[in-house]
Each structure stands twice: as structure tokens, then as C-alpha cells.
């Protein structure tokens, strides 16, 4: 999309550190029960970060539970991570509580991320884009992106919105 | 727009039940005073639902008053209705209070509906799209769409966002 | 963009009164210290308003401080101003507090302005559009647009969203 | 307590209309299952109102469910009731949701009622007074008192706070 | 009450600056219409401050209107005032909007002031104490006390809560 | 105070587990710099719990920083702790942020604790009681009491409100 354009604007891409938090009862249970993980999001994130010369620091998997999500998120915020990606729990079913859990912790909300993510999704998948409640915000000088659980959604957000702006965001938050 | 695309994605369309709540002092007074209704939204909704083989269950007309809107809405939520459409009271004049009245009752807010509705409106009618505060959210496993009072706006929302996703939404909320 | 279209829709443009509030520590200090102002936004606003036969009433420059912003804003709201434009302090750095300061004063929030502004910005500048928290809302029958500090952003908002709808908004708020 | 004192202050007591809403899964199930009600609060309320020459209009029993409470409350608000008393669901267990349900509907909250009710309870029953979240507020020119489910608590609130001030409140809200 | 006790605790009383904001349509109209003011609160405040060797800086009278209250309050916050007293508009009638207007501006709310004020009022006037929504909070290192419009209420708050703690508060806010 | 009375009411006291979180820049720095701690609150808490045959599980000391407080609190919530006591940071100076940090995490707020604590403090120390913002609330079936940093305040809260009700609270939250 706007990639060539953005490369010019921000100069050489900065190398930043990314941590990932998968929010999913299903994925969590697979691990608890020693089963093979059916997660397809982590490999997609790793591949995109590698291709863009970004650092993948760590991932963790938590169930759809308010306190577990908060606890891991607050640990990540103390780490050397620059960007935190959560994936899963942004839909409209009762178990989807990632947004309800994380949004009240944001010091600043970045409404524009959710809007443009849904606009780009709409171009790709049509009206079901409106069912995602993807959001982004700032806690303690780190930016948190709450993405849906599907690999395609994560790819769209990373390639078209997050990675092109990550260096820019880091610079702004230092000011 | 994305219609062909969406038909493939969701398989055969589900038949759902729709109820309509017209919010308008003018329409309400016409009925109170025994005059002929000048409403042009209900026929449009009926026609679109029929064409798409959806069930139109009922409509009610209430004035722009907080407690009357809440009371009818809470009745509809107990009915066999799957989707509740309100029409009117989403603008910026002092009498427009539909959004102020209904939004605090949402258990989950679907920001994406308002955003994509305004994006699609912008394509059709230009900058005045920004004056609509159309919203959607979930109360008690039912989804409520708060639409403007104009037949064109209602048509746009139903054909491009609500009907294509209605079956999908119902399935997700059962999970 | 939609300009020809909108001219037809709203008839002859209305002449309205605009006041401007620049929110910027840097610009404020320049004045305090008797230096030449490096502001490039005010001339852009003046020129666009003139070209569109709108009245530029006044401008003021305040630092990025909660109480100073509120105080000047509340003075403007008592004036004969129809439209208040703030410029600056909508980004994500710690000093950016315009949105945090003004949003809680809104009687109605116009989500659609921020959304469509970011959509139009995205078309122009790509993903960095998501970093702006531009917003609009209503206080005491006046509409306040909180824009970024860059001349390009202000130009985009004025030409494509604010001026085409200003007459429409004023009419609606009288109802 | 302050009774003699208050009688002097407000002159002859006004006769007002009271409706009661019992919020309790247990009481609701007794009725559903055709069992004898074990409720002991309604007779206490009736007796106190009678003794004070106040009108007991009606009572209803609902389970501890958000939407059922809201629906009955909104019906009562349209009736000729002056004062609405809810009893039950003000404690700290998970099922206690009366306060969470009703407080967001208050146009004005009367913090003083809860405070003085707990102060008076503390004098009677000691520290467990702090576990009640009794509240009062105003919706549509009616005052709603949310009381605990115990007959003693209801008696304390009615005799020492509600009945002495009811006429005063009604007069003030007309102003 | 606790006065002797408090004198010991805080040592020699500090001399602070007080400004007063009377919020009342009636008082405001009297002035507008050139009538003799029927206000009885300002003389009471002046006398108490004088007796306690505190500085009375200024008073202003505004109607019960959101924007006028906010505007004067924000001016006072820039002055050399230490303590701001508002009087009036804390009751439960529709015109009483002082609390709704000022509370959202508080950086910190001092719940304890309202609670103890109502407890002391209850001891003096009985149950009608619960109808006052008196509050206190902090904006920009100044403390604002929102008191009822009656001279007795103002006297109670000043003598038993505000003046004994004023020096203490000022010292704490500098830390 | 009401102690004899309460012993009768709740039967034999239950033995519960208590954890303590001291919130204080000063205490935290003493430890960081290897100095002798000047804390006088922990010994008071230990002694009172011992005298009342309650279990003191652990204490931690954190600086007055939002994220550090949240992180330790969320760890305690996963432990076998029944009651969490925080001490410090409840005053009105800029560094006092315990209440701002913890209150948004409460699932239920127990207004009655703060009210009755301030009422009892008022009886002991007079008007300065109003400067404490002590609060209590529930997160994940645990009750958190946010107390001031002074040994006297902690003693008052534990002996007159927390310990007498602890068993009662635990029982209610299981229901």
C-alpha cells in the first residue's frame, strides 16, 4: 500500500523489540494438556518481524481471563520490549475480553489504529471487518496493539500500520 | 460493494428476526394527533428485509425522550428479536439523544460499525457523513444498531453492513 | 474530493466566524521571549478562510497546559465565534494533552470527524495518520475541532471536512 | 433519633406514594415455584408506611438480573409513584448487582444517603455496616433508594432518613 | 467540636487567601436588575475569616450555568487564592448544577470532606443533611470546597473542617 | 468500640491470611540504598494480627509508582492471601497515587469502608480525617484495603473495621 512512500518519510527503518501475548482459552489449554499447539499466529509474526529486520523478543500464551492478561501485560511493560502485540479476544462473543481488560489501563488511546485497521480489513474481507474491536494505546511509554486472533489480521496490522510507524512512535514517545 | 465476496464467505444466508424502533418527536406527534405518518424509513426497511428473506417482526415509534427510548428498547431485548434497529436521533442537534440514551446500556460497543458506516456514507454523500453518530453495540446477546433517520442511511447500513453480517454475529454471540 | 458534490448539496456557502487556538509550548515561548514566531499554521488557516469567504476572528497561542487551554477555550465559547479550531497537542508524546484537556468538556462528541480526518490523512501520508488523535465535539452550541499542529493537516481538515459542513452544522445546532 | 426535631422543621408530613422492588433470586424462585414467600421486608415496609400515613402503591419481585431490574424500574418511573424503594442485592457477593445496575441510570447521585445510612447502621450493628452499598439517586424527578434486603436495614432507612425527608425531596424536585 | 485538639496539632494557624464564588440565579438576577442583594452568605464568610485572621480576597456571583461557573473558577485558579469556596447549587433540584459542573475538573476528589460535612450537618439538622451534595477537590494545587447556599452550612464547613485544616492542606500540596 | 457486640454476632473469629503492600518512595529508597528502614507500620500490623490470631503472610515495599503498585497487587491477588492491606499514598499531595492506581481495578467498591474509617478518625484526630482518601474494594474475590501510611491509621482500620469483618467478608464472597 503506502510502503514506498513511508520508507522515504522515516529514513532507514529502526530496529525495535517486540513481545507477543496470545490470548486464547483454546491455545492455553493445548499447552496445559501437553497437546500440540494449533496456533498459527506466532509463526506469522516471527516471519514478518524477521523479514523487516525487527527483534522478536518473546511470546506468552494466556487464557481469556482478566487478571492473567493484566499480570503478563504489566510484566512485559517492565521489560526491554518496545512494542507489545496481543492477539485474540477482540471479537464480540462473551469470552472476548481482551479489549475490556486492557483499554482501561491505557494512558492514551490511539483511536486511529483501530479505525484504519478496520478500514483496511474492510477492503480485504468486507463487512465482517466491523466485528473486530482491535485497539491500540500507550502505557508507560510503550505502545500496545490489541489484534484479532487470526494470522491474516495480524499480518495486515503489522505490515501496513505497525511496522511502518514503529520507529516514528518510539521517537515521539521519547519527546 | 463486497457482496459477492461475502456470500461466499458466510454460506447460505440465515433468516433472522428484526425489530425497528423509530425515534422521532415529529413521527410520534403525527400518530398522537391521528395524522398520516410521513415516515419513509419503515417501508424501506421492510422492503430490504423482504428482498433478503429476513423477518420483519415489529416496529414502534417513540419521541426523542430518554426514558421512553430505554423502556421500549428493554422490552425488545426480552423478545424473540435477533437484531434491533433504531432510526433517528443520531445527529448533533439538542433533541438528538438516541446515542446518549442507548450507548451507556451497551455491554460491548462495536466501534467498527459506526466507523465503516461513516466511511461508506462519505463515499456517497461526502463530508456531511461526519455529522452522524451512528453506533452499534450488544445488550444481553442481542445487537442494537442505532441508525440515522433518513431512508438512504438506513438502506446503506442494512445492505452493506448489517444484513451481510447478521448471521455471523448471531453465531458468534452464541459462543 | 467531494467538493463539487457538496456545493450542490448545501447551496450557497454561509459566512461563519472562526477563532483559532494554537496549543504549543514552542510557539508560546517564542512570543514570551520576544522571538520571531515560527508558526506556519495561522497563515494557512487565514488564507483558506479568506479563499472560502469565511471570517477569521482571532487567534491565541497557549502552552501545552491543561488550565491555560481550558481558560482560553471557555472565553472563546462566550464570543461571537461559530467555529473554534485548536491546532497542536494531538499527538502521542507526553506533552500532547489537548485531547485529554478538551474532550471531557464536550457535550456531544463527533467521532466521525476524527475518523474521516484520519481516513483522508491515510490517503495522503499513509500509516502515520493513525498517530493523530484529532477530535471534534460540541460545547454550548459551538463546535470545536482539535487539529494537529501541522499546516498540511489543518488544510486537509478545513478544506475537506470543516468548511463544507460548517453552515450545515450551524443550522442543525439551532434546531 | 432526630425525629421530633424534624417534625418541627418540615411541618405536617406530606402523604406520598411509594413502590417497592424486591431484588432477590431466592424470593423470585419461591414465587415461580408456587412456594410460600419467605420475604419479611414487604410487611415491614407496609407497616411503617401505614404508621406514617404514607401510601404503599405496589411491590414487585425480580431476580438478581440486570435487565429485569432495569425494566421494572423504568416502568415504575412512569407511574404515579413518588418514591421507589429497592431492597436486596446491595452486598458484596457476586450475585449482588442492584447497585451496578441502577447507579448508571441516576441523573443525580445522593451520596449523603448511603453515608448517613451506614453511619446509623454502624451505631446499631457495628463494623458490618461497611459491607452495605446502599445508595440513592434521582431519575426523571423520582428518587430511588436502593436498600439492603434485611427488614432491619429497611426499617432504619425508612424511619430515620427517607420518610422524614420525603416531602422535602418532592418539593425540591419540583423547583 | 475538635477545635482545642486541632489547635495543638497544627501549631500557630497559617494565614491563607480565600476567594468566594456564589452560584445562584436569584442572587445573580438581583445584581443584573440593580436590586439590593439578599445574599446572607458573604457577610458570614467574611466575619468567620476575619475572626480566624484569614484573608478574604474577593467574591463573585454567577448564575447556575455550567460555562459561567467554569469560567470564573478557572480564573480564580490562576490567582493568588489558596482556597476557593463556592456556595450554592449543591442540592437536588434541576437548577442545582454546581457539583455536576465542578467535579469533572477535580484532579483529586476529597470524599472525606463531603462525608464529614454531612455527618456534622446530621448532628445539627437531622436527616435533611443527606440532601446536600457538598464536595471538595483539588485543581492545580488549589483546593475547592463546594458548599450549600445557606449561611449555616457555610459556617459549619468553615469553622469545623476548612479553617482548621487549611494550613495543613497547603503544606501537603507543596510536597 | 462495637467489639463485644461483634464477637457475639460472628461467632468464633476465622483465621485468615493477610499480605501487606507498603507504598512509599521514602521506604523504598531506604531499602534500595541499604539503609535501616524507618517504617513503623509493618510491626504494628504484625502485632495486631498476632494478637487477633490472624496470619501475616508477607509484606512488600514499592515506590509511589503506578505500574509497580499494580504489578505487585496483581501478584498478591493470585496468592493464597485473603486480605490485602496497602499502606501509604492515600493523601492529597502530588506523589499520593495509590488510590488513583488501585480504584480503577476494583470490581466492586466498598464506599462504606472509607466513610466509616474517616468517621472513626474524625472522632480521634478531628478534621484532618477528611484529608485521607482511604478506600476498599474487591478484585477477583479478594478484598483490598488502601490505608494511610501512619501506624495509628492502620491500627484504627484493622481493629475497628477490618478484623471484625474479615471472616464475614470471606464468607460472603464465596456465595
XYZ file of N, CA, C and O in Angstrom, chain E residues 35-159:
500
model
N -31.090 45.452 41.910
C -31.787 45.359 43.193
C -30.781 45.171 44.333
O -29.634 44.830 44.125
N -31.289 45.365 45.534
C -30.479 45.103 46.728
C -30.259 43.590 46.855
O -31.204 42.813 46.728
N -29.021 43.175 47.102
C -28.738 41.751 47.222
C -29.314 41.184 48.516
O -29.226 41.803 49.574
N -29.948 40.025 48.413
C -30.467 39.352 49.611
C -29.483 38.297 50.123
O -29.808 37.532 51.015
N -28.298 38.292 49.519
C -27.297 37.298 49.947
C -26.934 37.462 51.412
O -26.680 38.577 51.878
N -26.923 36.351 52.145
C -26.517 36.420 53.545
C -25.291 35.562 53.819
O -24.875 35.408 54.969
N -24.727 35.009 52.764
C -23.585 34.100 52.948
C -22.256 34.848 52.987
O -21.380 34.541 53.795
N -22.117 35.821 52.101
C -20.829 36.535 52.035
C -20.476 37.197 53.370
O -19.351 37.023 53.858
N -21.424 37.922 54.020
C -21.059 38.511 55.325
C -20.630 37.465 56.350
O -19.698 37.692 57.129
N -21.294 36.306 56.324
C -20.924 35.239 57.264
C -19.504 34.767 57.004
O -18.698 34.600 57.931
N -19.183 34.543 55.712
C -17.826 34.085 55.374
C -16.794 35.127 55.807
O -15.791 34.800 56.449
N -17.069 36.394 55.464
C -16.135 37.474 55.822
C -15.872 37.495 57.320
O -14.733 37.593 57.769
N -16.948 37.428 58.099
C -16.821 37.510 59.550
C -15.990 36.356 60.114
O -15.110 36.553 60.952
N -16.284 35.136 59.633
C -15.549 33.958 60.139
C -14.072 34.058 59.762
O -13.187 33.779 60.572
N -13.804 34.467 58.504
C -12.403 34.564 58.079
C -11.665 35.602 58.915
O -10.535 35.395 59.367
N -12.324 36.741 59.147
C -11.712 37.807 59.943
C -11.402 37.332 61.362
O -10.282 37.499 61.857
N -12.394 36.690 61.955
C -12.234 36.194 63.327
C -11.059 35.223 63.432
O -10.392 35.140 64.448
N -10.839 34.470 62.330
C -9.753 33.487 62.327
C -8.487 34.025 61.663
O -7.592 33.255 61.327
N -8.464 35.356 61.443
C -7.273 36.005 60.872
C -6.883 35.435 59.519
O -5.696 35.253 59.218
N -7.879 35.131 58.685
C -7.643 34.651 57.322
C -7.970 35.788 56.350
O -8.752 36.673 56.668
N -7.349 35.764 55.161
C -7.592 36.827 54.178
C -8.770 36.517 53.254
O -8.748 35.514 52.538
N -9.746 37.392 53.228
C -10.844 37.306 52.263
C -10.421 38.123 51.046
O -10.302 39.348 51.126
N -10.169 37.488 49.935
C -9.622 38.174 48.767
C -10.704 38.799 47.893
O -10.653 39.969 47.532
N -11.699 38.019 47.528
C -12.684 38.532 46.572
C -13.905 37.628 46.575
O -13.855 36.494 47.034
N -15.029 38.152 46.063
C -16.158 37.257 45.795
C -16.724 37.607 44.425
O -16.570 38.725 43.932
N -17.360 36.644 43.823
C -18.074 36.862 42.561
C -19.394 36.120 42.635
O -19.516 35.130 43.356
N -20.379 36.609 41.876
C -21.692 35.954 41.844
C -21.985 35.533 40.418
O -21.912 36.349 39.496
N -22.274 34.251 40.218
C -22.621 33.763 38.874
C -23.956 33.037 38.922
O -24.357 32.537 39.969
N -24.666 32.986 37.792
C -25.918 32.212 37.751
C -25.617 30.708 37.737
O -24.466 30.306 37.577
N -26.639 29.894 37.871
C -26.484 28.427 37.855
C -26.262 27.945 36.428
O -27.085 27.222 35.859
N -25.156 28.332 35.810
C -24.901 27.935 34.428
C -23.494 27.362 34.290
O -22.504 28.013 34.649
N -23.447 26.184 33.733
C -22.214 25.403 33.597
C -21.023 26.244 33.137
O -20.000 26.303 33.821
N -21.148 26.943 32.007
C -19.981 27.614 31.443
C -19.546 28.828 32.263
O -18.360 29.114 32.369
N -20.506 29.554 32.843
C -20.141 30.718 33.656
C -19.408 30.273 34.923
O -18.440 30.907 35.346
N -19.882 29.188 35.535
C -19.209 28.682 36.734
C -17.781 28.274 36.391
O -16.823 28.671 37.057
N -17.633 27.488 35.321
C -16.306 27.015 34.920
C -15.364 28.177 34.635
O -14.199 28.158 35.020
N -15.864 29.171 33.944
C -15.002 30.276 33.531
C -14.455 31.041 34.748
O -13.250 31.289 34.843
N -15.339 31.395 35.677
C -14.879 32.122 36.873
C -13.955 31.243 37.708
O -12.906 31.689 38.199
N -14.299 29.986 37.845
C -13.470 29.074 38.631
C -12.055 29.003 38.056
O -11.064 29.054 38.793
N -11.949 28.909 36.736
C -10.622 28.798 36.129
C -9.820 30.093 36.278
O -8.599 30.061 36.397
N -10.513 31.234 36.301
C -9.812 32.493 36.594
C -9.271 32.498 38.015
O -8.112 32.843 38.250
N -10.109 32.082 38.975
C -9.677 32.073 40.383
C -8.464 31.172 40.579
O -7.582 31.458 41.387
N -8.430 30.087 39.829
C -7.335 29.126 39.985
C -5.996 29.722 39.565
O -4.940 29.289 40.018
N -6.039 30.743 38.705
C -4.786 31.396 38.322
C -4.355 32.468 39.322
O -3.218 32.924 39.305
N -5.279 32.914 40.169
C -4.982 33.994 41.110
C -4.123 33.524 42.277
O -3.754 32.373 42.367
N -3.874 34.471 43.178
C -3.071 34.154 44.364
C -3.902 33.487 45.468
O -3.445 33.308 46.586
N -5.135 33.148 45.113
C -6.007 32.463 46.052
C -5.446 31.115 46.483
O -4.889 30.396 45.675
N -5.600 30.760 47.776
C -5.208 29.430 48.235
C -6.406 28.485 48.282
O -6.288 27.321 47.959
N -7.527 29.035 48.761
C -8.723 28.230 48.989
C -9.886 28.875 48.225
O -10.111 30.076 48.354
N -10.614 28.084 47.450
C -11.791 28.611 46.753
C -13.035 27.985 47.376
O -13.124 26.760 47.489
N -13.949 28.853 47.779
C -15.226 28.409 48.354
C -16.323 28.702 47.341
O -16.496 29.860 46.952
N -17.079 27.688 46.896
C -18.296 28.014 46.156
C -19.468 27.773 47.092
O -19.418 26.908 47.959
N -20.516 28.561 46.919
C -21.696 28.429 47.780
C -22.948 28.460 46.915
O -23.158 29.398 46.154
N -23.757 27.397 47.007
C -24.988 27.332 46.233
C -24.938 26.276 45.136
O -23.876 25.917 44.653
N -26.125 25.775 44.772
C -26.224 24.843 43.651
C -25.808 23.420 43.956
O -25.497 22.641 43.055
N -25.819 23.032 45.248
C -25.400 21.668 45.605
C -26.579 20.760 45.969
O -26.376 19.623 46.387
N -27.795 21.262 45.822
C -28.985 20.491 46.187
C -29.423 19.519 45.103
O -28.624 19.113 44.246
N -30.707 19.131 45.108
C -31.161 18.089 44.185
C -32.169 18.588 43.161
O -32.707 17.795 42.397
N -32.454 19.902 43.118
C -33.388 20.368 42.096
C -32.660 20.480 40.749
O -31.439 20.427 40.688
N -33.441 20.586 39.682
C -32.845 20.579 38.333
C -31.838 21.704 38.122
O -30.883 21.546 37.375
N -32.050 22.865 38.758
C -31.142 24.000 38.587
C -29.822 23.817 39.345
O -28.887 24.576 39.140
N -29.772 22.855 40.233
C -28.555 22.665 41.041
C -27.496 21.922 40.242
O -27.536 20.699 40.141
N -26.551 22.659 39.678
C -25.571 22.002 38.810
C -24.127 22.295 39.211
O -23.201 21.981 38.465
N -23.923 22.895 40.367
C -22.544 23.207 40.765
C -21.683 21.942 40.814
O -20.557 21.930 40.297
N -22.200 20.899 41.416
C -21.405 19.665 41.566
C -21.140 19.034 40.197
O -20.006 18.673 39.883
N -22.171 18.932 39.363
C -22.006 18.362 38.019
C -20.971 19.157 37.211
O -20.279 18.615 36.360
N -20.909 20.460 37.456
C -20.009 21.319 36.690
C -18.567 21.216 37.152
O -17.644 21.156 36.347
N -18.383 21.203 38.462
C -17.027 21.333 39.004
C -16.338 19.986 39.213
O -15.140 19.853 38.975
N -17.080 18.964 39.609
C -16.454 17.670 39.940
C -15.606 17.096 38.803
O -14.514 16.573 39.063
N -16.072 17.151 37.540
C -15.225 16.579 36.478
C -13.896 17.312 36.297
O -13.007 16.798 35.634
N -13.758 18.511 36.878
C -12.495 19.244 36.767
C -11.495 18.875 37.870
O -10.330 19.219 37.790
N -11.976 18.191 38.907
C -11.085 17.835 40.030
C -9.995 16.865 39.581
O -10.274 15.858 38.950
N -8.742 17.159 39.941
C -7.657 16.196 39.720
C -7.691 15.115 40.803
O -7.398 13.957 40.539
N -7.997 15.527 42.003
C -8.238 14.582 43.097
C -9.527 14.992 43.792
O -9.750 16.181 44.006
N -10.358 14.022 44.148
C -11.566 14.325 44.905
C -11.332 13.979 46.367
O -10.709 12.973 46.679
N -11.811 14.849 47.252
C -11.640 14.656 48.689
C -12.970 14.186 49.271
O -13.685 14.970 49.912
N -13.289 12.903 49.063
C -14.590 12.392 49.515
C -14.841 12.704 50.981
O -15.968 12.949 51.395
N -13.779 12.680 51.757
C -13.916 12.859 53.195
C -14.565 14.170 53.593
O -15.266 14.248 54.598
N -14.359 15.227 52.798
C -14.981 16.496 53.171
C -16.502 16.383 53.128
O -17.190 16.731 54.091
N -17.038 15.911 52.016
C -18.497 15.781 51.890
C -19.085 14.893 52.980
O -20.089 15.228 53.602
N -18.420 13.769 53.200
C -18.906 12.830 54.223
C -18.960 13.456 55.606
O -19.977 13.371 56.300
N -17.849 14.084 56.024
C -17.799 14.627 57.388
C -18.691 15.859 57.510
O -19.301 16.093 58.554
N -18.806 16.637 56.436
C -19.724 17.764 56.445
C -21.161 17.271 56.661
O -21.918 17.834 57.459
N -21.545 16.213 55.948
C -22.917 15.703 56.121
C -23.102 15.054 57.492
O -24.164 15.162 58.103
N -22.056 14.418 58.004
C -22.152 13.860 59.349
C -22.368 14.975 60.377
O -23.264 14.897 61.226
N -21.593 16.052 60.265
C -21.756 17.175 61.205
C -23.112 17.857 61.015
O -23.756 18.259 61.994
N -23.557 17.979 59.760
C -24.884 18.569 59.497
C -25.984 17.714 60.104
O -26.963 18.220 60.649
N -25.837 16.409 59.956
C -26.838 15.493 60.502
C -27.001 15.719 62.001
O -28.114 15.733 62.525
N -25.877 15.908 62.689
C -25.916 16.177 64.130
C -26.681 17.473 64.415
O -27.321 17.602 65.453
N -26.585 18.439 63.485
C -27.237 19.735 63.712
C -28.678 19.778 63.230
O -29.559 20.262 63.925
N -28.922 19.290 62.005
C -30.247 19.500 61.402
C -30.973 18.204 61.090
O -32.085 18.215 60.556
N -30.359 17.046 61.404
C -31.036 15.772 61.166
C -30.983 15.341 59.714
O -30.092 15.745 58.959
N -31.983 14.544 59.336
C -31.916 13.795 58.074
C -31.798 14.637 56.818
O -31.338 14.152 55.791
N -32.187 15.913 56.873
C -32.093 16.690 55.632
C -30.634 16.907 55.223
O -30.354 17.313 54.096
N -29.703 16.588 56.104
C -28.287 16.651 55.752
C -27.984 15.801 54.527
O -27.079 16.103 53.759
N -28.778 14.745 54.327
C -28.459 13.832 53.212
C -28.754 14.458 51.852
O -28.333 13.949 50.828
N -29.482 15.589 51.841
C -29.838 16.206 50.560
C -28.755 17.125 50.015
O -28.852 17.618 48.896
N -27.712 17.355 50.777
C -26.621 18.196 50.289
C -25.575 17.347 49.584
O -25.199 16.278 50.061
N -25.116 17.850 48.443
C -24.070 17.121 47.736
C -22.720 17.855 47.834
O -21.886 17.750 46.930
N -22.518 18.579 48.930
C -21.260 19.302 49.163
C -20.049 18.415 48.868
O -20.055 17.231 49.215
N -19.032 18.957 48.214
C -17.855 18.190 47.785
C -16.610 19.064 47.887
O -16.701 20.283 47.945
N -15.458 18.413 47.830
C -14.207 19.164 47.751
C -13.230 18.409 46.870
O -13.319 17.191 46.737
N -12.323 19.162 46.257
C -11.336 18.513 45.400
C -10.215 19.471 45.079
O -10.231 20.642 45.483
N -9.261 18.959 44.333
C -8.045 19.709 44.047
C -7.919 19.955 42.553
O -8.133 19.061 41.747
N -7.655 21.202 42.184
C -7.317 21.546 40.801
C -6.065 22.417 40.863
O -6.072 23.464 41.525
N -5.030 21.999 40.179
C -3.829 22.823 40.052
C -3.289 23.330 41.394
O -3.016 24.523 41.549
N -3.161 22.450 42.339
C -2.625 22.806 43.657
C -3.484 23.771 44.476
O -2.993 24.374 45.434
N -4.711 23.943 44.084
C -5.631 24.711 44.913
C -6.762 23.785 45.337
O -7.128 22.882 44.591
N -7.344 24.029 46.502
C -8.439 23.183 46.948
C -9.735 23.967 46.817
O -9.803 25.153 47.151
N -10.741 23.303 46.266
C -12.044 23.920 46.045
C -13.063 23.217 46.935
O -13.175 21.994 46.895
N -13.787 23.998 47.727
C -14.857 23.463 48.551
C -16.188 23.933 47.977
O -16.410 25.139 47.876
N -17.059 23.014 47.596
C -18.379 23.365 47.057
C -19.397 23.204 48.172
O -19.757 22.075 48.527
N -19.871 24.324 48.696
C -20.767 24.312 49.853
C -22.188 24.670 49.440
O -22.396 25.306 48.405
N -23.163 24.295 50.258
C -24.543 24.715 50.009
C -24.669 26.240 50.095
O -23.731 26.925 50.521
N -25.844 26.763 49.747
C -26.061 28.202 49.720
C -26.472 28.811 51.044
O -26.588 30.029 51.155
N -26.652 28.016 52.070
C -27.152 28.595 53.328
C -26.005 29.044 54.233
O -24.982 28.373 54.337
N -26.185 30.185 54.906
C -25.153 30.693 55.814
C -24.770 29.689 56.897
O -23.588 29.551 57.221
N -25.741 28.938 57.417
C -25.422 27.974 58.467
C -24.505 26.864 57.967
O -23.580 26.449 58.662
N -24.795 26.388 56.769
C -23.976 25.319 56.207
C -22.552 25.811 55.970
O -21.577 25.114 56.271
N -22.428 27.030 55.466
C -21.116 27.601 55.194
C -20.321 27.773 56.496
O -19.125 27.465 56.573
N -21.023 28.248 57.530
C -20.396 28.432 58.841
C -19.884 27.092 59.396
O -18.746 26.982 59.861
N -20.735 26.086 59.323
C -20.356 24.760 59.817
C -19.099 24.258 59.115
O -18.141 23.800 59.754
N -19.099 24.342 57.770
C -17.966 23.822 56.996
C -16.687 24.597 57.296
O -15.621 24.009 57.495
N -16.794 25.924 57.336
C -15.599 26.739 57.564
C -15.011 26.500 58.953
O -13.810 26.284 59.100
N -15.877 26.565 59.976
C -15.358 26.504 61.340
C -14.861 25.127 61.748
O -13.903 25.003 62.496
